[in-house]
Coordinates of C-alpha atoms in Angstrom, one line a residue:
Chain N
M28 CA 22.7 -14.6 21.3
M29 CA 19.3 -14.4 20.7
K30 CA 19.2 -15.4 24.3
I31 CA 21.3 -12.7 25.5
A32 CA 19.9 -10.2 22.8
R33 CA 16.9 -10.5 24.8
N34 CA 18.2 -9.2 27.8
P35 CA 17.5 -5.3 28.7
L36 CA 20.4 -4.8 30.4
V37 CA 22.2 -5.8 28.1
V38 CA 20.8 -4.2 25.1
A39 CA 20.6 -0.4 26.9
A40 CA 23.9 -1.2 27.7
L41 CA 25.1 -2.1 24.1
S42 CA 23.3 0.9 22.8
A43 CA 24.6 4.1 24.7
A44 CA 28.0 2.2 24.3
L45 CA 27.0 2.9 20.3
A46 CA 25.6 5.8 20.7
I47 CA 28.6 7.2 22.6
L48 CA 30.9 6.2 20.4
L49 CA 28.7 7.2 16.8
T50 CA 29.1 11.1 18.6
L51 CA 32.6 10.5 18.8
G52 CA 33.5 8.5 15.9
L53 CA 31.0 8.7 12.8
G54 CA 31.3 11.1 9.7
R55 CA 28.7 13.5 8.7
F56 CA 27.4 10.8 5.8
G57 CA 28.0 7.7 8.1
A58 CA 25.6 9.5 11.3
Y59 CA 22.7 10.2 8.5
M60 CA 22.9 7.4 6.9
V61 CA 23.1 5.6 11.0
H62 CA 19.9 7.9 12.1
A63 CA 18.5 7.1 8.7
V64 CA 17.9 3.5 9.5
A65 CA 17.8 3.2 12.7
I66 CA 14.4 6.0 12.7
A67 CA 13.1 3.5 9.7
S68 CA 13.8 0.7 12.4
I69 CA 11.3 2.0 14.5
G70 CA 8.9 2.6 12.0
A71 CA 9.4 -0.7 10.7
L72 CA 9.3 -2.6 14.2
S73 CA 5.8 -0.7 14.7
L74 CA 4.0 -1.6 11.9
N75 CA 5.4 -5.3 12.4
L76 CA 4.0 -5.2 15.6
L77 CA 1.0 -4.3 14.1
T78 CA 1.3 -6.6 11.0
G79 CA 3.9 -9.6 12.0
F80 CA 2.4 -10.0 15.4
C81 CA -1.8 -9.1 15.2
G82 CA -2.0 -10.1 11.8
Q83 CA -3.5 -6.5 10.6
I84 CA -2.2 -4.7 7.5
N85 CA -1.5 -1.2 7.8
F86 CA -1.3 1.0 3.9
A87 CA -1.6 4.4 6.2
Q88 CA 1.9 3.7 7.8
A89 CA 3.2 6.0 6.2
A90 CA 0.8 8.9 7.2
L91 CA 1.2 8.2 10.4
L92 CA 5.1 9.1 10.4
G93 CA 3.6 12.6 9.0
I94 CA 1.3 13.3 12.1
G95 CA 3.8 12.3 14.4
A96 CA 6.2 14.6 12.4
Y97 CA 3.9 17.8 12.4
T98 CA 3.1 17.7 15.9
A99 CA 6.6 17.2 16.7
G100 CA 7.0 19.9 14.3
V101 CA 4.8 22.2 16.1
A102 CA 4.9 21.2 20.1
G103 CA 9.0 21.7 18.9
N104 CA 8.2 25.3 17.7
A105 CA 6.4 26.1 20.3
G106 CA 9.7 25.2 22.5
W107 CA 8.1 21.7 24.3
D108 CA 11.8 20.3 24.6
I109 CA 12.0 16.8 24.3
L110 CA 7.9 16.1 25.2
A111 CA 7.9 16.8 21.7
L112 CA 8.4 13.4 20.7
P113 CA 5.4 11.7 23.4
A114 CA 3.5 14.8 21.8
A115 CA 4.4 13.0 18.3
G116 CA 3.6 9.4 19.4
A117 CA 0.1 10.6 22.1
A118 CA -0.8 12.2 17.9
S119 CA -0.6 9.1 15.7
L120 CA -1.6 6.9 18.9
A121 CA -5.4 8.9 18.7
A122 CA -4.9 9.2 14.7
S123 CA -3.8 5.3 14.9
V124 CA -7.2 4.5 17.0
L125 CA -9.3 6.4 14.6
I126 CA -8.1 3.9 11.3
G127 CA -8.6 1.4 13.6
L128 CA -12.2 1.3 14.4
P129 CA -13.1 -0.5 11.0
A130 CA -10.7 -3.2 12.1
L131 CA -13.1 -3.9 14.3
R132 CA -15.8 -4.4 11.9
L133 CA -13.8 -5.1 8.8
K134 CA -11.2 -7.8 7.7
G135 CA -8.8 -8.6 5.2
L136 CA -9.3 -7.0 2.3
Y137 CA -11.8 -4.9 3.0
F138 CA -9.4 -3.4 6.1
A139 CA -6.7 -3.6 4.1
I140 CA -8.4 -0.7 1.4
A141 CA -10.0 1.2 4.4
T142 CA -6.6 2.0 5.8
L143 CA -5.4 2.6 1.8
A144 CA -8.5 5.0 1.9
A145 CA -7.0 6.4 5.6
Q146 CA -4.2 7.5 3.7
F147 CA -5.6 9.6 0.9
I148 CA -7.6 11.3 3.2
L149 CA -4.8 12.3 5.8
D150 CA -2.6 12.9 2.6
Y151 CA -5.2 15.4 1.6
L152 CA -5.1 16.8 5.1
F153 CA -1.3 17.6 5.3
K154 CA -1.8 19.8 1.8
F155 CA -5.3 21.3 2.8
A156 CA -4.8 22.0 6.9
E157 CA -2.4 25.3 6.0
P158 CA -2.5 26.8 9.2
I159 CA -1.0 23.9 10.9
T160 CA 1.0 22.4 7.9
H161 CA 1.5 25.4 5.5
G162 CA 0.2 23.0 3.1
V163 CA 2.3 22.2 0.0
S164 CA 4.9 24.2 1.4
G165 CA 5.7 22.1 3.8
L166 CA 6.4 22.8 7.8
V167 CA 9.5 24.4 8.7
I168 CA 10.7 22.7 12.1
E169 CA 13.1 24.1 14.3
P170 CA 16.3 21.6 15.7
M171 CA 15.3 19.3 17.9
T172 CA 16.3 20.6 21.7
L173 CA 17.4 18.2 24.2
F174 CA 16.6 19.6 28.1
G175 CA 17.6 23.3 26.2
H176 CA 19.9 21.6 24.2
P177 CA 19.4 22.3 20.6
I178 CA 20.8 19.5 19.0
Q179 CA 22.5 20.4 15.8
S180 CA 24.8 17.2 14.4
D181 CA 23.7 14.4 12.5
Q182 CA 25.6 12.5 15.3
G183 CA 23.7 13.7 18.0
Y184 CA 20.2 12.6 16.1
A185 CA 21.9 9.3 15.4
A186 CA 22.8 8.3 19.1
I187 CA 18.7 9.9 19.7
A188 CA 18.0 7.6 17.1
I189 CA 19.5 4.3 18.9
V190 CA 18.6 4.7 22.1
V191 CA 14.8 5.1 20.6
V192 CA 15.7 2.1 18.9
A193 CA 16.5 0.1 22.0
I194 CA 13.5 1.2 24.2
T195 CA 10.9 0.3 21.1
W196 CA 12.9 -2.6 20.9
L197 CA 12.9 -3.9 24.6
T198 CA 9.1 -2.4 24.9
L199 CA 7.7 -4.9 22.4
S200 CA 10.2 -7.4 23.4
W201 CA 8.5 -6.7 26.9
I202 CA 4.9 -6.9 25.0
R203 CA 5.3 -10.4 23.5
R204 CA 5.8 -12.2 26.2
T205 CA 3.3 -11.0 27.8
D206 CA -0.5 -12.6 27.5
L207 CA -1.4 -9.5 25.3
G208 CA 1.8 -10.4 23.1
R209 CA 0.6 -14.4 23.1
A210 CA -3.6 -12.7 22.4
F211 CA -1.9 -10.8 19.5
L212 CA -0.6 -14.1 18.2
V213 CA -4.0 -15.8 18.5
V214 CA -6.1 -13.2 17.0
R215 CA -3.5 -13.1 13.6
E216 CA -3.7 -17.1 13.5
N217 CA -7.5 -17.5 14.1
E218 CA -10.3 -14.8 15.1
V219 CA -12.2 -17.2 16.0
V220 CA -10.1 -19.9 18.0
A221 CA -9.3 -16.3 19.8
Q222 CA -12.7 -15.4 20.8
G223 CA -13.0 -19.1 22.1
M224 CA -10.5 -19.2 24.3
G225 CA -11.9 -16.0 25.6
I226 CA -9.5 -13.4 24.2
N227 CA -11.1 -9.6 23.2
V228 CA -10.8 -9.8 19.8
A229 CA -11.7 -6.4 19.4
R230 CA -9.9 -5.0 22.4
T231 CA -6.8 -6.6 21.5
K232 CA -6.9 -5.3 17.8
M233 CA -6.8 -1.7 19.3
L234 CA -4.6 -2.3 21.7
A235 CA -1.8 -3.0 18.7
F236 CA -3.3 -0.2 17.0
L237 CA -2.8 2.1 20.0
I238 CA 1.1 0.7 20.6
S239 CA 1.9 0.8 17.1
G240 CA 0.2 3.9 16.8
F241 CA 2.6 5.5 19.5
F242 CA 5.7 4.2 18.1
A243 CA 5.1 5.2 14.5
G244 CA 4.7 9.1 15.7
I245 CA 7.6 9.5 17.3
A246 CA 9.2 7.8 14.4
G247 CA 7.8 10.0 12.4
G248 CA 9.1 13.3 14.5
L249 CA 12.0 12.6 14.9
M250 CA 11.9 12.0 11.1
G251 CA 10.7 15.4 11.1
F252 CA 13.8 16.6 13.2
T253 CA 16.3 15.3 11.0
A254 CA 14.6 16.2 7.8
R255 CA 14.0 20.1 9.4
L256 CA 10.9 19.9 7.3
A257 CA 7.0 18.1 7.1
H258 CA 6.2 18.0 3.7
P259 CA 2.5 16.3 2.8
E260 CA 4.6 14.7 -0.7
A261 CA 7.1 12.9 1.7
F262 CA 4.8 10.8 3.4
G263 CA 2.6 9.2 0.4
L264 CA 1.8 6.0 -0.6
S265 CA 4.9 5.1 -1.9
L266 CA 6.2 5.5 2.1
S267 CA 3.8 3.0 2.8
V268 CA 4.9 0.5 0.5
D269 CA 8.2 1.4 1.7
Y270 CA 7.2 0.3 5.6
V271 CA 5.3 -3.0 4.3
A272 CA 7.9 -4.0 2.0
M273 CA 10.5 -3.5 4.8
I274 CA 8.8 -5.6 7.7
I275 CA 8.0 -8.4 4.4
V276 CA 12.2 -8.6 3.2
G277 CA 13.1 -8.3 7.0
G278 CA 10.8 -10.7 8.3
L279 CA 6.7 -10.8 9.7
G280 CA 6.8 -10.9 13.2
S281 CA 10.4 -10.6 13.5
L282 CA 12.1 -8.3 15.8
P283 CA 15.2 -8.6 14.2
G284 CA 14.0 -9.0 11.1
S285 CA 12.7 -5.5 11.6
L286 CA 16.0 -3.7 12.0
L287 CA 17.6 -5.6 8.7
G288 CA 14.7 -5.1 6.6
A289 CA 14.7 -1.0 7.4
A290 CA 18.3 -1.3 7.1
F291 CA 18.5 -3.4 3.8
V292 CA 15.2 -0.6 2.1
T293 CA 17.0 2.4 3.5
L294 CA 20.7 1.5 2.4
L295 CA 19.8 -0.1 -1.3
P296 CA 18.8 2.8 -2.4
E297 CA 22.0 4.5 -1.9
A298 CA 24.3 1.8 -2.9
I299 CA 22.4 2.0 -6.2
Q300 CA 22.9 5.6 -6.1
R301 CA 27.0 4.0 -6.4
V302 CA 26.5 2.2 -8.6
G303 CA 25.0 4.2 -10.6
E304 CA 27.2 7.2 -10.1
A305 CA 30.1 4.8 -10.9
F306 CA 29.2 3.9 -14.6
N307 CA 27.1 7.4 -14.9
I308 CA 24.0 6.4 -15.5
A309 CA 22.0 8.8 -13.3
D310 CA 18.8 9.1 -15.1
L311 CA 17.8 5.3 -15.3
L312 CA 18.5 5.2 -11.3
A313 CA 15.3 5.9 -9.7
A314 CA 13.7 3.6 -11.8
V315 CA 16.3 1.2 -11.1
R316 CA 15.7 1.8 -7.6
E317 CA 11.7 0.9 -7.7
M318 CA 12.1 -2.1 -9.9
S319 CA 15.1 -3.6 -7.9
F320 CA 12.2 -2.5 -4.6
G321 CA 9.1 -4.3 -6.6
L322 CA 11.4 -7.6 -7.3
L323 CA 13.0 -7.9 -3.7
I324 CA 9.3 -8.3 -2.6
I325 CA 7.9 -10.7 -5.5
V326 CA 11.4 -12.8 -4.3
F327 CA 11.6 -12.8 -1.3
L328 CA 7.6 -13.4 -0.8
I329 CA 7.9 -16.5 -3.0
F330 CA 11.3 -17.5 -1.9
E331 CA 12.4 -16.6 1.5
P332 CA 8.7 -15.6 3.5
R333 CA 10.4 -15.7 6.8
G334 CA 12.7 -12.9 5.7
L335 CA 16.1 -11.5 6.1
S336 CA 16.2 -12.4 9.6
A337 CA 15.5 -16.5 8.5
L338 CA 18.1 -16.5 6.1
V339 CA 20.7 -14.9 8.0
M340 CA 19.4 -18.1 11.1
K341 CA 20.0 -20.7 8.6
L342 CA 23.6 -19.0 7.7
Y343 CA 23.8 -18.9 11.7
G344 CA 23.2 -22.2 12.1
R345 CA 25.1 -23.3 9.0
V346 CA 28.1 -22.3 10.6
R347 CA 27.6 -23.2 13.8
L348 CA 26.9 -26.8 12.5
S349 CA 30.6 -27.3 10.9
R350 CA 31.9 -26.1 13.6
G351 CA 31.3 -29.6 16.0
P352 CA 28.2 -31.5 17.4
S353 CA 28.4 -30.0 20.8
E354 CA 26.6 -27.2 19.4
R355 CA 23.1 -27.2 19.2
P356 CA 21.5 -26.1 15.9
Q357 CA 17.8 -25.8 16.8
D358 CA 19.2 -23.1 19.3
S359 CA 19.8 -21.0 16.1
V360 CA 16.2 -20.9 15.6
P361 CA 14.9 -18.0 16.1
F362 CA 12.5 -17.1 18.7
E363 CA 9.8 -15.9 15.7
T364 CA 10.4 -19.1 13.7
K365 CA 9.5 -21.3 16.2
L366 CA 5.9 -19.1 15.9
Q367 CA 5.5 -19.4 12.3
P368 CA 5.5 -15.6 11.7
N369 CA 4.6 -16.2 7.6
E370 CA 1.3 -18.2 8.5
I371 CA -0.9 -14.9 8.8
K372 CA -4.9 -15.8 8.3
Chain A
M12 CA -26.8 22.6 -18.0
L13 CA -23.4 22.4 -15.8
L14 CA -24.5 19.5 -14.0
L15 CA -25.7 17.4 -17.5
Q16 CA -22.1 18.3 -18.7
L17 CA -20.4 17.4 -15.7
S18 CA -22.7 13.9 -15.1
T19 CA -21.7 13.0 -18.9
A20 CA -18.2 13.8 -18.3
G21 CA -18.9 11.6 -14.9
I22 CA -20.4 9.0 -16.5
A23 CA -17.7 8.5 -19.4
I24 CA -15.0 8.4 -16.8
G25 CA -16.7 6.0 -14.6
S26 CA -17.7 4.0 -17.4
V27 CA -14.1 3.4 -17.6
Y28 CA -13.7 3.2 -13.7
A29 CA -16.6 -0.1 -14.2
L30 CA -14.2 -1.7 -16.9
V31 CA -11.1 -1.5 -14.6
A32 CA -12.9 -2.9 -11.6
I33 CA -14.8 -5.8 -13.7
G34 CA -11.4 -6.9 -13.5
I35 CA -10.4 -6.8 -10.6
V36 CA -13.7 -8.7 -9.3
L37 CA -13.5 -11.2 -12.4
I38 CA -10.2 -12.0 -10.3
Y39 CA -11.1 -12.0 -7.3
K40 CA -13.7 -14.3 -8.0
C41 CA -11.9 -16.8 -9.9
S42 CA -8.6 -16.9 -7.5
G43 CA -8.9 -15.4 -4.4
V44 CA -6.6 -12.5 -5.4
V45 CA -7.2 -8.9 -4.4
N46 CA -4.8 -7.4 -7.6
F47 CA -3.7 -4.5 -6.7
A48 CA -1.7 -4.5 -9.4
Q49 CA -4.5 -3.8 -11.6
G50 CA -3.6 -0.1 -11.6
A51 CA -0.2 -0.8 -13.0
F52 CA -1.7 -3.2 -15.6
V53 CA -4.0 0.0 -16.6
M54 CA -1.0 2.1 -16.7
L55 CA 1.0 -0.5 -19.0
G56 CA -2.1 -0.8 -21.3
A57 CA -2.0 2.4 -21.8
Y58 CA 2.0 2.7 -22.6
L59 CA 1.7 -0.1 -25.1
T60 CA -1.2 1.5 -26.6
Y61 CA 1.6 4.2 -27.6
G62 CA 4.5 1.9 -28.2
F63 CA 2.4 0.3 -30.4
T64 CA 1.5 3.0 -32.2
K65 CA 5.3 4.4 -32.5
L66 CA 5.8 1.1 -34.3
G67 CA 3.8 1.9 -37.1
V68 CA 0.7 -0.1 -35.6
P69 CA -2.0 1.9 -36.8
A70 CA -4.3 2.8 -34.0
H71 CA -6.8 0.9 -33.2
G72 CA -4.4 -2.3 -34.5
A73 CA -2.5 -0.7 -31.3
V74 CA -5.2 -0.9 -29.0
V75 CA -5.8 -5.2 -30.2
C76 CA -1.9 -5.7 -29.8
S77 CA -1.9 -3.7 -26.7
M78 CA -5.2 -5.8 -25.1
A79 CA -3.3 -9.4 -26.5
T80 CA 0.3 -8.4 -25.3
M81 CA -1.0 -7.2 -21.8
A82 CA -3.2 -10.5 -21.5
V83 CA 0.1 -12.7 -21.9
V84 CA 0.5 -10.0 -19.1
G85 CA -1.8 -11.0 -16.9
V86 CA -1.3 -15.2 -17.8
L87 CA 2.6 -14.8 -16.7
T88 CA 1.9 -13.0 -13.6
E89 CA -0.3 -15.1 -12.4
R90 CA 1.9 -18.2 -13.3
L91 CA 4.9 -16.9 -12.3
V92 CA 3.8 -14.4 -9.1
L93 CA 0.4 -16.0 -8.0
R94 CA 0.9 -19.4 -8.3
P95 CA 3.9 -20.1 -6.0
L96 CA 2.1 -18.3 -3.1
L97 CA -1.5 -20.1 -3.7
K98 CA -1.1 -21.3 0.0
A99 CA 0.0 -17.9 1.3
P100 CA -1.5 -16.0 3.9
V101 CA -3.7 -12.5 2.5
V102 CA -1.2 -10.3 3.7
A103 CA 1.9 -11.6 1.9
I104 CA -0.7 -12.0 -1.4
M105 CA -1.7 -8.8 -1.7
A106 CA 1.9 -7.4 -0.9
V107 CA 2.9 -9.4 -3.2
T108 CA 0.7 -7.6 -6.1
L109 CA 2.0 -4.4 -4.8
G110 CA 5.5 -5.5 -5.8
V111 CA 4.3 -6.6 -9.3
L112 CA 2.7 -2.1 -9.4
I113 CA 5.9 -1.3 -8.1
F114 CA 7.9 -3.2 -10.9
L115 CA 5.3 -2.5 -13.8
R116 CA 5.9 1.4 -13.1
A117 CA 9.3 0.9 -13.1
I118 CA 9.2 -0.9 -16.0
C119 CA 6.8 1.5 -17.3
L120 CA 9.1 5.0 -16.2
I121 CA 12.4 3.2 -17.4
F122 CA 11.1 2.8 -21.2
W123 CA 8.8 5.6 -21.4
G124 CA 10.1 8.4 -18.8
P125 CA 7.9 10.1 -16.2
D126 CA 6.5 13.0 -18.8
R127 CA 3.5 13.3 -19.5
I128 CA 3.0 12.1 -23.0
A129 CA 0.2 12.8 -25.7
A130 CA -2.3 10.1 -26.2
P131 CA -2.5 8.5 -30.0
K132 CA -5.3 10.0 -30.9
L133 CA -8.3 7.1 -31.5
F134 CA -11.3 8.8 -32.0
P135 CA -12.0 11.8 -33.9
E136 CA -12.0 15.3 -33.4
G137 CA -15.2 17.7 -31.9
A138 CA -18.1 17.0 -30.1
V139 CA -21.5 16.4 -30.6
D140 CA -24.2 18.9 -29.3
I141 CA -27.3 16.6 -27.5
F142 CA -30.0 19.5 -26.5
G143 CA -26.8 22.0 -25.3
V144 CA -24.8 19.8 -23.8
F145 CA -21.1 19.2 -25.6
I146 CA -20.0 16.0 -26.1
T147 CA -16.7 15.2 -27.1
Y148 CA -16.6 12.3 -29.4
N149 CA -13.9 11.0 -27.0
Y150 CA -16.2 10.8 -24.3
L151 CA -18.7 9.3 -25.7
A152 CA -16.7 6.7 -27.6
A153 CA -15.1 6.0 -24.3
F154 CA -18.5 5.2 -22.5
A155 CA -20.3 3.6 -25.3
L156 CA -17.2 0.7 -25.6
S157 CA -16.6 0.6 -22.0
I158 CA -20.2 0.0 -21.6
C159 CA -20.8 -2.4 -24.4
L160 CA -18.0 -3.9 -23.1
S161 CA -19.1 -4.2 -19.3
L162 CA -22.3 -5.5 -20.8
A163 CA -21.1 -7.9 -23.2
F164 CA -19.0 -9.6 -20.1
L165 CA -21.3 -9.5 -18.1
A166 CA -23.6 -11.8 -20.6
F167 CA -20.9 -13.7 -21.4
Y168 CA -20.5 -14.2 -17.3
Q169 CA -24.1 -15.5 -17.3
F170 CA -24.8 -17.0 -20.5
T171 CA -22.0 -18.7 -22.4
S172 CA -20.8 -22.6 -21.1
V173 CA -17.5 -20.9 -20.7
G174 CA -18.5 -18.1 -18.5
L175 CA -20.5 -21.0 -16.3
M176 CA -17.6 -22.5 -16.2
Q177 CA -16.1 -19.5 -14.8
R178 CA -19.3 -18.8 -12.3
C179 CA -18.6 -22.7 -11.7
T180 CA -14.2 -21.9 -10.4
A181 CA -15.0 -19.1 -8.0
D182 CA -17.5 -20.6 -6.1
N183 CA -16.4 -24.2 -5.4
R184 CA -12.8 -24.6 -6.8
Q185 CA -12.8 -28.5 -5.5
A186 CA -16.5 -28.9 -6.3
A187 CA -15.3 -27.7 -10.5
L188 CA -12.3 -30.2 -9.9
A189 CA -14.5 -32.8 -9.2
I190 CA -16.8 -31.9 -11.6
G191 CA -14.0 -32.1 -14.4
I192 CA -13.3 -28.4 -14.6
R193 CA -9.4 -27.5 -15.2
T194 CA -9.4 -24.2 -12.6
S195 CA -6.2 -23.9 -13.3
S196 CA -6.8 -22.7 -17.2
Q197 CA -9.8 -20.8 -15.8
T198 CA -8.1 -18.7 -13.3
A199 CA -5.4 -17.8 -16.3
L200 CA -8.6 -17.0 -18.3
A201 CA -9.7 -14.4 -16.1
W202 CA -6.2 -13.1 -15.6
S203 CA -6.1 -12.7 -19.5
M204 CA -9.3 -11.4 -19.3
S205 CA -8.8 -8.9 -16.4
S206 CA -5.5 -7.4 -18.2
A207 CA -7.0 -6.8 -21.8
L208 CA -10.0 -4.9 -19.8
A209 CA -7.4 -2.9 -17.7
A210 CA -5.8 -2.3 -21.1
L211 CA -7.6 -1.4 -22.9
G212 CA -9.7 1.2 -19.7
G213 CA -6.2 2.7 -19.4
T214 CA -5.9 3.3 -22.7
L215 CA -9.6 5.4 -22.9
L216 CA -8.3 7.3 -19.8
A217 CA -5.5 8.2 -22.0
T218 CA -7.4 9.6 -25.2
L219 CA -9.9 11.9 -21.6
N220 CA -6.6 13.0 -19.3
G221 CA -3.0 12.1 -21.5
L222 CA -0.7 9.1 -20.5
S223 CA 1.5 9.2 -17.8
L224 CA 2.7 7.6 -14.7
G225 CA -0.6 8.8 -12.7
L226 CA -2.7 6.2 -14.2
A227 CA -1.6 3.5 -11.9
D228 CA -3.5 6.1 -9.2
I229 CA -6.3 5.9 -11.3
G230 CA -6.1 2.6 -11.0
L231 CA -6.4 2.7 -7.1
I232 CA -10.2 4.6 -7.0
A233 CA -10.8 1.2 -8.5
F234 CA -10.5 0.1 -5.3
P235 CA -13.3 2.2 -3.7
V236 CA -15.2 1.3 -6.7
I237 CA -15.7 -2.8 -6.1
V238 CA -15.8 -2.1 -2.7
L239 CA -18.9 0.0 -3.0
G240 CA -20.0 -2.5 -5.0
G241 CA -19.4 -5.2 -3.5
L242 CA -16.4 -7.4 -4.1
T243 CA -17.7 -10.0 -5.9
S244 CA -20.6 -8.8 -7.8
L245 CA -20.2 -7.6 -11.5
A246 CA -23.4 -5.5 -11.6
G247 CA -22.0 -3.5 -8.4
A248 CA -18.8 -2.8 -9.8
L249 CA -20.6 -1.1 -12.9
V250 CA -23.2 0.7 -10.9
A251 CA -20.6 1.7 -8.3
G252 CA -18.0 3.1 -11.7
L253 CA -21.0 5.1 -12.9
L254 CA -21.6 6.2 -9.4
L255 CA -18.2 7.1 -8.3
G256 CA -17.5 8.8 -11.9
V257 CA -20.4 11.8 -11.5
L258 CA -19.8 11.8 -7.9
Q259 CA -15.9 12.1 -9.2
A260 CA -17.2 15.4 -11.7
F261 CA -20.0 16.6 -9.4
S262 CA -17.3 17.4 -6.5
D263 CA -15.4 19.0 -9.0
G264 CA -17.4 21.1 -10.8
V265 CA -19.7 21.8 -7.8
L266 CA -18.6 20.7 -4.1
T267 CA -15.0 22.2 -4.3
P268 CA -15.8 25.6 -5.4
A269 CA -18.7 25.8 -3.0
F270 CA -16.4 24.0 0.1
E271 CA -13.4 27.1 -0.9
D272 CA -16.0 29.6 -0.6
F273 CA -17.4 28.5 2.5
L274 CA -13.0 28.8 3.2
R275 CA -12.9 32.1 2.3
A276 CA -15.8 33.4 3.8
Y277 CA -15.3 31.6 7.9
T278 CA -11.7 30.6 7.6
N279 CA -8.3 31.7 6.5
I280 CA -7.7 28.6 4.0
Y281 CA -7.8 29.6 0.8
S282 CA -7.6 26.3 -1.6
A283 CA -9.5 23.2 -1.0
G284 CA -7.2 21.1 -3.1
A285 CA -7.7 17.9 -5.1
L286 CA -10.8 17.4 -2.8
Q287 CA -12.2 15.2 -5.9
Q288 CA -9.1 12.8 -5.2
V289 CA -10.2 12.4 -1.9
V290 CA -14.2 11.8 -2.1
P291 CA -14.2 8.1 -3.1
Y292 CA -12.6 7.5 -0.9
I293 CA -14.4 9.2 2.4
L294 CA -17.4 7.5 0.7
L295 CA -15.3 4.5 0.4
V296 CA -15.1 5.1 4.8
I297 CA -18.8 6.0 5.0
V298 CA -19.8 3.2 3.5
L299 CA -17.5 0.0 5.1
L300 CA -19.0 1.6 8.8
V301 CA -22.4 1.8 7.4
R302 CA -22.4 -1.4 5.0
P303 CA -19.1 -3.2 4.8
Q304 CA -20.1 -5.5 2.5
G305 CA -21.4 -3.0 -0.1
I306 CA -24.1 -1.6 -1.8
F307 CA -24.3 -4.9 -3.8
G308 CA -22.3 -7.3 -1.6
R309 CA -24.2 -10.4 -0.2
R310 CA -22.7 -11.2 3.6
G311 CA -20.8 -14.0 2.9
T312 CA -20.7 -16.8 5.7
E313 CA -17.2 -17.3 7.7
R314 CA -15.6 -20.8 7.3
L315 CA -13.6 -21.8 10.4

């Protein structure tokens, strides 16, 4: 299964088919859920490249998404058409280079706190730079235009988001198979060893930040377009924590895990909302959502540090085993788990 | 006069920051865990004090009850959440304490709701007049309590045999085990003391600023404090806490108005917003870039 999933043509064809199906088949709410999950997936993939592959934690992911949203908003409103998305990517890329600079000197906790500081400072700038961001009232964003056609429907955004997820996925899985991708893993495991192998650690980390920032910016841009508003409250520390939760729940260093985690973390509040409405306890909802969130992070880290992706693979392996001896169960172990993604130093 | 007034307020708040930061340093030294949940301990401690007064416990007794309860919560967190992750990577440990933070926040939200609550009165109303500077009893008490407790802590660490065992465990776990120190109970002790300190810090902050879920964010300011002070230095945390408190008070009272005047004169931005909330982080970034080991920290050696 994993082998097929890694074939670029298959992925491209699948996502195109899905995108077309969506525009035709899904209702408004379904399409909304799909683009919410897809956009979260792009953000989770981008963070997973940095944290899962390269071992650098980043608590400023929400701020990077925010920069993407504001840039896409400003560029889109100025009539940049589809170019607004790459522009958002570029802006976040630049910001993530700035955030990543301390990473060249700092490690572990110090670096985590530096990204925390970056989150707070950018959060402040969103409120402060009123001429661009319109401060606390938020920047109203016109619908995205695709080669002159404004996109009004949720189905349209769902289709675009799925295509972007596919592009992100292909890029990341390609990067992982290059020398750079392997350098990421070595840097994650042990910087001193990496240096000994002739890897330029500073350059490798910086590239991880660059790539991760670019995709975060694009995810943020899509967020801005679908929400039609870029608001500082939407890009606070809690969103950063959401993304850290996504890649932990999904599986650090696992591409399918990023998608699973994004879907889980995005859909869980919706599910809780439904249950809450059914039992008429709407007041407790926000609290219950947060509580299950905290519990999930704790439980996953203690009992299944490789996340949902490993869990799914275990179940899949069991099903295949029970079918007969001709199947080779180790095929079902994903590429990622052989690299022991949970052992980040 | 304004400057003096600001400094006293800053020192009072800063001493509470120091108290909370010392708790984080304590846990880090003893178990190598960076406890992002300290902010949640601060908040939960404050709410527990409030809860105990609601149950009819007199205010000062409630503080003690809250500290005791939080000590238990701290030990439980260590045993249930961090013990299974003893050999886990740093990222996982940071993330799991974030999970605890979110969880405890939700608990407070369920029990006490999102609205700001008037904190229980611990100290008499009114203010003393010292050379024309008015200091309310709240501030005075917060300052005196925090400083006394912080100093008592430093003394405990330096001069008692249990303190020596704590330092030993923090310095080298294996060696501590070899000379017969129960490192697991030392770790538990560090967690319980740390969360009791957080409970007191939270209660004091609540008497100054009111009781709300925002207290958890105030706990986060302890992180710039410990980085400034050097992660492993208790005295550094104390000094850096006071420094940041004063800095925040000044940026609130002096810097923000000046900055806003400047903005209105030269740009069309009208408000500088909550500048005092980002100033600690800006300072933090500068310090990290210039002197990553903090003002009082020592550069550690790296082992393979």
